[in-house]
Short mmCIF file of C-alpha atoms and ligand atoms in Angstrom, two decimals:
data_model
loop_
_atom_site.label_atom_id
_atom_site.label_comp_id
_atom_site.label_asym_id
_atom_site.label_seq_id
_atom_site.Cartn_x
_atom_site.Cartn_y
_atom_site.Cartn_z
CA MET A 217 0.03 -0.04 0.07
CA HIS A 218 2.66 2.58 1.01
CA THR A 219 6.43 2.43 1.78
CA PRO A 220 6.96 1.82 5.32
CA THR A 221 8.83 4.33 7.38
CA THR A 222 9.99 4.35 10.92
CA THR A 223 8.51 6.52 13.65
CA THR A 224 8.93 6.51 17.14
CA ILE A 225 6.28 4.98 18.83
CA THR A 226 5.81 5.67 22.68
CA GLU A 227 3.67 4.38 25.62
CA THR A 228 3.72 6.89 28.51
CA GLU A 229 2.25 6.96 31.95
CA TYR A 230 2.24 3.47 32.18
CA ALA A 231 3.18 0.63 34.70
CA PHE A 232 2.69 -2.88 35.01
CA GLY A 233 3.78 -5.43 37.61
CA PRO A 234 6.89 -5.62 39.55
CA ARG A 235 8.89 -4.18 36.43
CA ARG A 236 8.53 -1.08 34.26
CA ALA A 237 8.86 -1.56 30.60
CA PRO A 238 10.90 1.25 28.69
CA ARG A 239 8.72 4.25 28.20
CA SER A 240 9.44 4.16 24.58
CA VAL A 241 10.20 1.89 21.70
CA HIS A 242 11.65 2.71 18.00
CA GLY A 243 9.32 0.72 15.58
CA ILE A 244 8.21 0.47 12.23
CA ALA A 245 5.05 2.26 10.81
CA GLU A 246 2.86 2.50 7.97
CA PRO A 247 2.30 6.29 6.39
CA THR A 248 -1.23 7.15 5.72
CA PRO A 249 -3.04 9.43 3.45
CA ILE A 250 -3.97 11.44 6.29
CA PRO A 251 -0.87 13.88 7.70
CA GLY A 252 0.15 13.16 10.82
CA LEU A 253 -1.37 10.03 11.36
CA VAL A 254 0.65 6.46 10.91
CA VAL A 255 -0.45 2.68 11.65
CA THR A 256 1.44 0.57 13.43
CA PRO A 257 1.45 -2.80 14.98
CA GLN A 258 0.06 -2.86 18.99
CA ILE A 259 2.16 -3.35 21.56
CA GLU A 260 1.82 -4.36 25.22
CA PRO A 261 4.15 -4.69 28.13
CA ASP A 262 4.89 -8.02 29.45
CA TYR A 263 5.47 -7.70 33.09
CA ARG A 264 7.28 -10.95 33.37
CA THR A 265 10.39 -9.57 31.27
CA GLY A 266 9.79 -5.77 31.83
CA GLN A 267 9.82 -5.38 27.70
CA TRP A 268 7.10 -4.69 25.07
CA ARG A 269 5.69 -7.52 22.98
CA PHE A 270 3.49 -7.68 19.96
CA THR A 271 -0.51 -8.40 20.38
CA GLY A 272 -1.29 -9.16 16.77
CA GLY A 273 -3.33 -6.23 16.67
CA TRP A 274 -3.02 -2.74 14.99
CA CYS A 275 -3.58 0.62 15.88
CA VAL A 276 -3.03 4.24 14.91
CA ARG A 277 -0.37 6.66 16.17
CA HIS A 278 0.23 10.51 16.02
CA ALA A 279 3.03 10.28 13.55
CA THR A 280 5.48 12.72 15.19
CA SER A 281 5.30 11.77 18.99
CA GLY A 282 4.31 8.28 18.47
CA VAL A 283 1.07 8.79 20.96
CA LEU A 284 -1.61 6.52 20.46
CA VAL A 285 -4.67 7.95 18.40
CA LEU A 286 -6.62 4.88 18.51
CA ALA A 287 -6.30 1.58 19.81
CA CYS A 288 -9.01 -0.76 19.83
CA ARG A 289 -8.35 -4.35 21.39
CA GLY A 290 -7.97 -6.83 18.78
CA ALA A 291 -8.19 -4.54 15.67
CA GLY A 292 -6.62 -5.93 12.37
CA LEU A 293 -4.69 -4.29 10.01
CA GLY A 294 -7.77 -3.40 7.77
CA HIS A 295 -9.58 -1.77 11.09
CA ALA A 296 -6.76 0.55 11.66
CA ARG A 297 -6.42 1.48 7.91
CA GLU A 298 -10.13 2.31 8.15
CA ALA A 299 -10.02 3.86 11.31
CA VAL A 300 -7.44 6.61 9.78
CA GLU A 301 -10.27 6.99 6.82
CA LEU A 302 -12.80 8.09 9.79
CA LEU A 303 -10.58 10.11 11.87
CA ALA A 304 -10.01 12.16 8.79
CA ARG A 305 -13.60 12.80 8.47
CA GLY A 306 -13.90 15.28 11.22
CA TRP A 307 -11.71 18.29 9.94
CA VAL A 308 -9.15 17.77 12.92
CA ASN A 309 -5.47 18.66 11.71
CA TRP A 310 -3.50 15.85 13.00
CA THR A 311 -0.09 17.22 12.20
CA ARG A 312 -0.58 19.69 15.30
CA PRO A 313 1.65 18.78 18.58
CA ALA A 314 0.29 15.87 20.87
CA GLU A 315 -0.44 18.01 23.77
CA VAL A 316 -2.17 20.43 21.51
CA LEU A 317 -4.42 17.59 19.87
CA SER A 318 -4.82 16.18 23.47
CA ALA A 319 -6.75 19.47 24.67
CA ASP A 320 -8.76 19.91 21.60
CA PRO A 321 -12.54 18.97 22.36
CA LEU A 322 -13.30 18.04 18.68
CA ALA A 323 -10.33 15.63 18.31
CA LEU A 324 -11.39 13.86 21.48
CA ASP A 325 -14.87 13.78 20.03
CA VAL A 326 -13.45 12.35 16.59
CA GLN A 327 -11.50 9.73 18.29
CA ARG A 328 -14.34 8.39 20.70
CA GLU A 329 -16.63 8.36 17.93
CA THR A 330 -13.97 6.44 15.81
CA SER A 331 -13.21 4.10 18.44
CA ARG A 332 -17.04 3.07 18.96
CA HIS A 333 -17.63 2.38 15.28
CA VAL A 334 -14.16 0.44 15.15
CA GLY A 335 -15.03 -1.38 18.33
CA ALA A 336 -18.34 -2.44 16.91
CA ALA A 337 -16.97 -3.92 13.87
CA ILE A 338 -14.17 -5.74 15.68
CA ARG A 339 -16.56 -7.63 17.72
CA GLU A 340 -18.28 -8.60 14.46
CA ASP A 341 -15.16 -9.35 12.52
CA ARG A 342 -16.04 -7.18 9.76
CA PRO A 343 -15.20 -3.37 8.43
CA VAL A 344 -17.10 -0.14 9.26
CA LEU A 345 -17.30 0.96 6.11
CA LEU A 346 -19.64 -1.45 4.06
CA HIS A 347 -21.34 -1.35 1.01
CA THR A 348 -25.24 -2.29 1.49
CA THR A 349 -25.19 -5.80 -0.78
CA SER A 350 -22.33 -7.35 -2.68
CA TRP A 351 -24.75 -8.57 -5.30
CA ARG A 352 -25.12 -6.76 -8.54
CA GLN A 353 -27.03 -8.12 -11.71
CA VAL A 354 -25.78 -8.29 -15.22
CA PRO A 355 -27.62 -8.32 -18.25
CA PRO A 356 -28.46 -11.83 -19.50
CA PRO A 357 -25.95 -12.91 -21.98
CA TRP A 358 -26.73 -14.36 -25.46
CA LEU A 359 -26.27 -17.84 -26.33
CA VAL A 360 -24.98 -19.30 -29.41
CA ASP A 361 -25.87 -23.34 -29.60
CA ILE A 362 -24.72 -25.67 -31.91
CA THR A 363 -26.89 -28.42 -32.58
CA HIS A 364 -27.33 -31.36 -35.25
CA ALA A 365 -29.61 -30.74 -38.39
CA ASP A 366 -32.07 -33.10 -36.35
CA GLY A 367 -32.04 -30.57 -33.41
CA GLU A 368 -29.83 -32.64 -31.17
CA TRP A 369 -27.63 -30.32 -28.82
CA ILE A 370 -23.45 -30.78 -29.56
CA GLU A 371 -22.35 -27.60 -27.51
CA SER A 372 -23.10 -23.95 -26.27
CA TYR A 373 -21.37 -20.64 -25.89
CA TYR A 374 -21.91 -17.62 -23.96
CA CYS A 375 -21.31 -14.07 -25.35
CA PRO A 376 -21.66 -10.88 -23.34
CA SER A 377 -23.46 -8.99 -26.24
CA TYR A 378 -25.27 -9.68 -29.54
CA ASP A 379 -22.27 -8.42 -31.70
CA SER A 380 -20.02 -11.00 -30.22
CA ALA A 381 -22.56 -13.61 -30.43
CA GLU A 382 -22.56 -12.89 -34.31
CA ARG A 383 -18.98 -12.71 -34.70
CA LEU A 384 -18.61 -16.18 -33.12
CA THR A 385 -21.20 -17.67 -35.34
CA ILE A 386 -19.45 -16.83 -38.33
CA GLU A 387 -16.51 -18.08 -36.95
CA LEU A 388 -17.75 -21.48 -36.13
CA GLY A 389 -19.63 -21.57 -39.36
CA ARG A 390 -16.44 -21.07 -41.08
CA ASP A 391 -14.61 -23.69 -38.74
CA LEU A 392 -17.66 -26.33 -38.90
CA GLY A 393 -17.81 -26.27 -43.00
CA LEU A 394 -21.46 -25.25 -42.94
CA LEU A 395 -20.74 -23.62 -46.41
CA ALA A 396 -19.29 -26.91 -47.52
CA GLY A 397 -22.29 -28.67 -46.73
CA VAL A 398 -22.08 -29.97 -43.24
CA ARG A 399 -25.60 -30.64 -41.48
CA LYS A 400 -25.03 -28.44 -38.37
CA GLU A 401 -27.00 -25.65 -36.96
CA VAL A 402 -25.71 -22.40 -35.32
CA THR A 403 -28.42 -20.59 -33.53
CA ILE A 404 -28.29 -17.58 -31.30
CA SER A 405 -30.80 -16.66 -28.63
CA ARG A 406 -30.52 -14.94 -25.08
CA LEU A 407 -31.15 -16.15 -21.62
CA PRO A 408 -34.54 -14.83 -20.14
CA ASP A 409 -33.16 -13.48 -16.92
CA PRO A 410 -30.30 -11.46 -15.67
CA LEU A 411 -27.50 -13.34 -13.93
CA TRP A 412 -25.70 -12.17 -10.46
CA GLU A 413 -22.06 -10.94 -10.07
CA LEU A 414 -20.39 -10.77 -6.47
CA HIS A 415 -18.46 -7.84 -5.60
CA CYS A 416 -16.45 -7.56 -2.29
CA ALA A 417 -18.69 -5.46 0.41
CA ARG A 418 -15.87 -3.58 1.71
CA ARG A 419 -16.32 0.38 0.46
CA GLY A 420 -12.98 1.21 -1.24
CA CYS A 421 -12.43 -2.34 -2.36
CA ASP A 422 -12.88 -2.96 -6.07
CA SER A 423 -12.66 -7.06 -5.94
CA VAL A 424 -15.06 -8.83 -8.46
CA LEU A 425 -15.54 -12.85 -7.79
CA LEU A 426 -13.40 -14.38 -10.82
CA ASP A 427 -13.89 -17.33 -12.88
CA ASP A 428 -10.52 -19.69 -11.34
CA GLU A 429 -9.91 -20.88 -15.02
CA TYR A 430 -10.33 -17.67 -17.48
CA GLU A 431 -10.23 -14.71 -14.50
CA GLU A 432 -13.49 -13.26 -15.94
CA PRO A 433 -16.02 -12.30 -13.52
CA GLU A 434 -18.12 -15.32 -12.69
CA HIS A 435 -21.78 -15.04 -13.34
CA ASP A 436 -24.64 -17.17 -12.30
CA ALA A 437 -28.65 -17.25 -12.08
CA ASP A 438 -28.42 -19.23 -8.79
CA ARG A 439 -26.39 -16.93 -6.08
CA GLN A 440 -25.98 -19.97 -3.94
CA VAL A 441 -23.62 -21.17 -6.65
CA LEU A 442 -21.69 -17.61 -6.48
CA VAL A 443 -21.24 -18.27 -2.34
CA THR A 444 -19.74 -21.91 -3.00
CA VAL A 445 -17.14 -20.45 -5.52
CA ALA A 446 -16.18 -17.44 -3.44
CA GLU A 447 -15.80 -19.44 -0.36
CA GLY A 448 -13.57 -21.87 -2.35
CA GLN A 449 -11.43 -19.01 -3.04
CA ARG A 450 -10.97 -17.88 0.64
CA TRP A 451 -14.00 -15.00 0.48
CA ARG A 452 -15.77 -14.92 3.49
CA GLN A 453 -19.58 -14.23 4.08
CA LEU A 454 -20.42 -11.38 6.19
CA ASP A 455 -24.23 -11.85 6.34
CA ALA A 456 -27.06 -12.54 3.81
CA ARG A 457 -25.99 -9.78 1.42
CA ARG A 458 -22.52 -9.33 1.87
CA LEU A 459 -19.08 -11.07 1.39
CA LEU A 460 -15.52 -10.05 1.91
CA CYS A 461 -13.15 -10.80 -0.96
CA ARG A 462 -10.05 -12.87 0.00
CA THR A 463 -7.58 -9.98 0.27
CA CYS A 464 -9.91 -7.97 2.84
CA ASN A 465 -11.26 -11.21 4.74
CA PRO A 466 -8.00 -11.59 6.61
CA LEU A 467 -7.64 -7.81 7.21
CA PHE A 468 -10.52 -7.76 8.96
CA ARG A 469 -10.33 -10.68 11.57
CA GLY A 470 -9.15 -9.46 15.25
CA ALA A 471 -6.45 -10.51 16.85
CA THR A 472 -8.57 -11.77 20.13
CA PRO A 473 -12.10 -12.17 18.50
CA ASP A 474 -13.66 -13.40 21.67
CA GLY A 475 -12.48 -9.94 23.55
CA ILE A 476 -11.16 -11.73 26.32
CA CYS A 477 -8.21 -10.18 27.93
CA PRO A 478 -5.10 -12.75 27.87
CA GLU A 479 -3.97 -11.03 31.52
CA CYS A 480 -7.44 -11.12 33.85
CA ASP A 481 -9.82 -13.06 31.75
CA SER A 482 -12.48 -10.19 31.60
CA GLN A 483 -13.99 -8.43 28.56
CA GLY A 484 -11.97 -5.40 28.96
CA THR A 485 -12.91 -2.28 30.66
CA PRO A 486 -14.82 -1.36 32.81
CA ASN A 487 -14.05 -4.14 34.42
CA GLY A 488 -10.56 -5.22 33.46
CA CYS A 489 -7.22 -4.73 34.27
CA ALA A 490 -4.56 -2.04 33.66
CA LEU A 491 -3.64 -3.92 30.47
CA CYS A 492 -7.35 -3.73 29.30
CA ARG A 493 -7.32 -0.08 29.80
CA LEU A 494 -4.23 0.40 27.95
CA VAL A 495 -5.41 -1.58 25.08
CA ASP A 496 -8.88 -0.25 24.70
CA GLY A 497 -7.00 3.46 24.95
CA SER A 498 -9.70 4.19 27.34
CA ASP A 499 -7.02 5.66 30.02
ZN1 ZN B 534 -11.99 -6.50 -0.65
ZN1 ZN B 535 -7.33 -7.28 31.53
#
């Protein structure tokens, strides 16, 4: 997506267990289209070693200070990137110093709203920004049938337009030697009903379910057939109308899908431990 650069990522005001983790670590960050914000892996203090460790989740940080802007428990990489897009909608200038941002009621409001939307999406293992449906209808294709003179079927070809069907008919007629007196029939007709095409439900992704063999969009009158093909290609069904493509699918799986804190076994704040509060970003 972008060229990664480094930024200092910092955790302040945090002590856990008998030893204190270093207050700041240097880590890799993904630049975002929004000035002032970067995406980084989520880290947490390991009180046994006094060091930081990765959680498998992702978060949004202030680029120059490394301060957390959004840290939702179990956010996938897709959630963190989406959060940046949501944070950008609030007309906040995120390039201002962290101290200024932390005192700006608008910035805090946008952070809270974003956190609420992203948190709900994580609990359901889905993106925040979704289309209302993955299904699109495409016009019925044209059909070129080859039959014996007595009407017995030999083979059929689907064509997207009448013109392409006509061209194919002329080619087939030549190849089959119809002009030389071979007794076969080539006919053009059209299917009565539109077909379905399957699109990724995430807004901003333009993936279409493709035929494995020809790399063309897969079409069928029966949606269940397309769902089966999609699941075979590692798409994931979100609900009755929506599926995520194979690229988006793994980016929207939370790191802790059950939401249980590894330290205190609670569902997190308000009853959780210091780790819950840090990972939730509510401290
Ligand atoms: Zn997608
Ligand atoms: Zn906890």
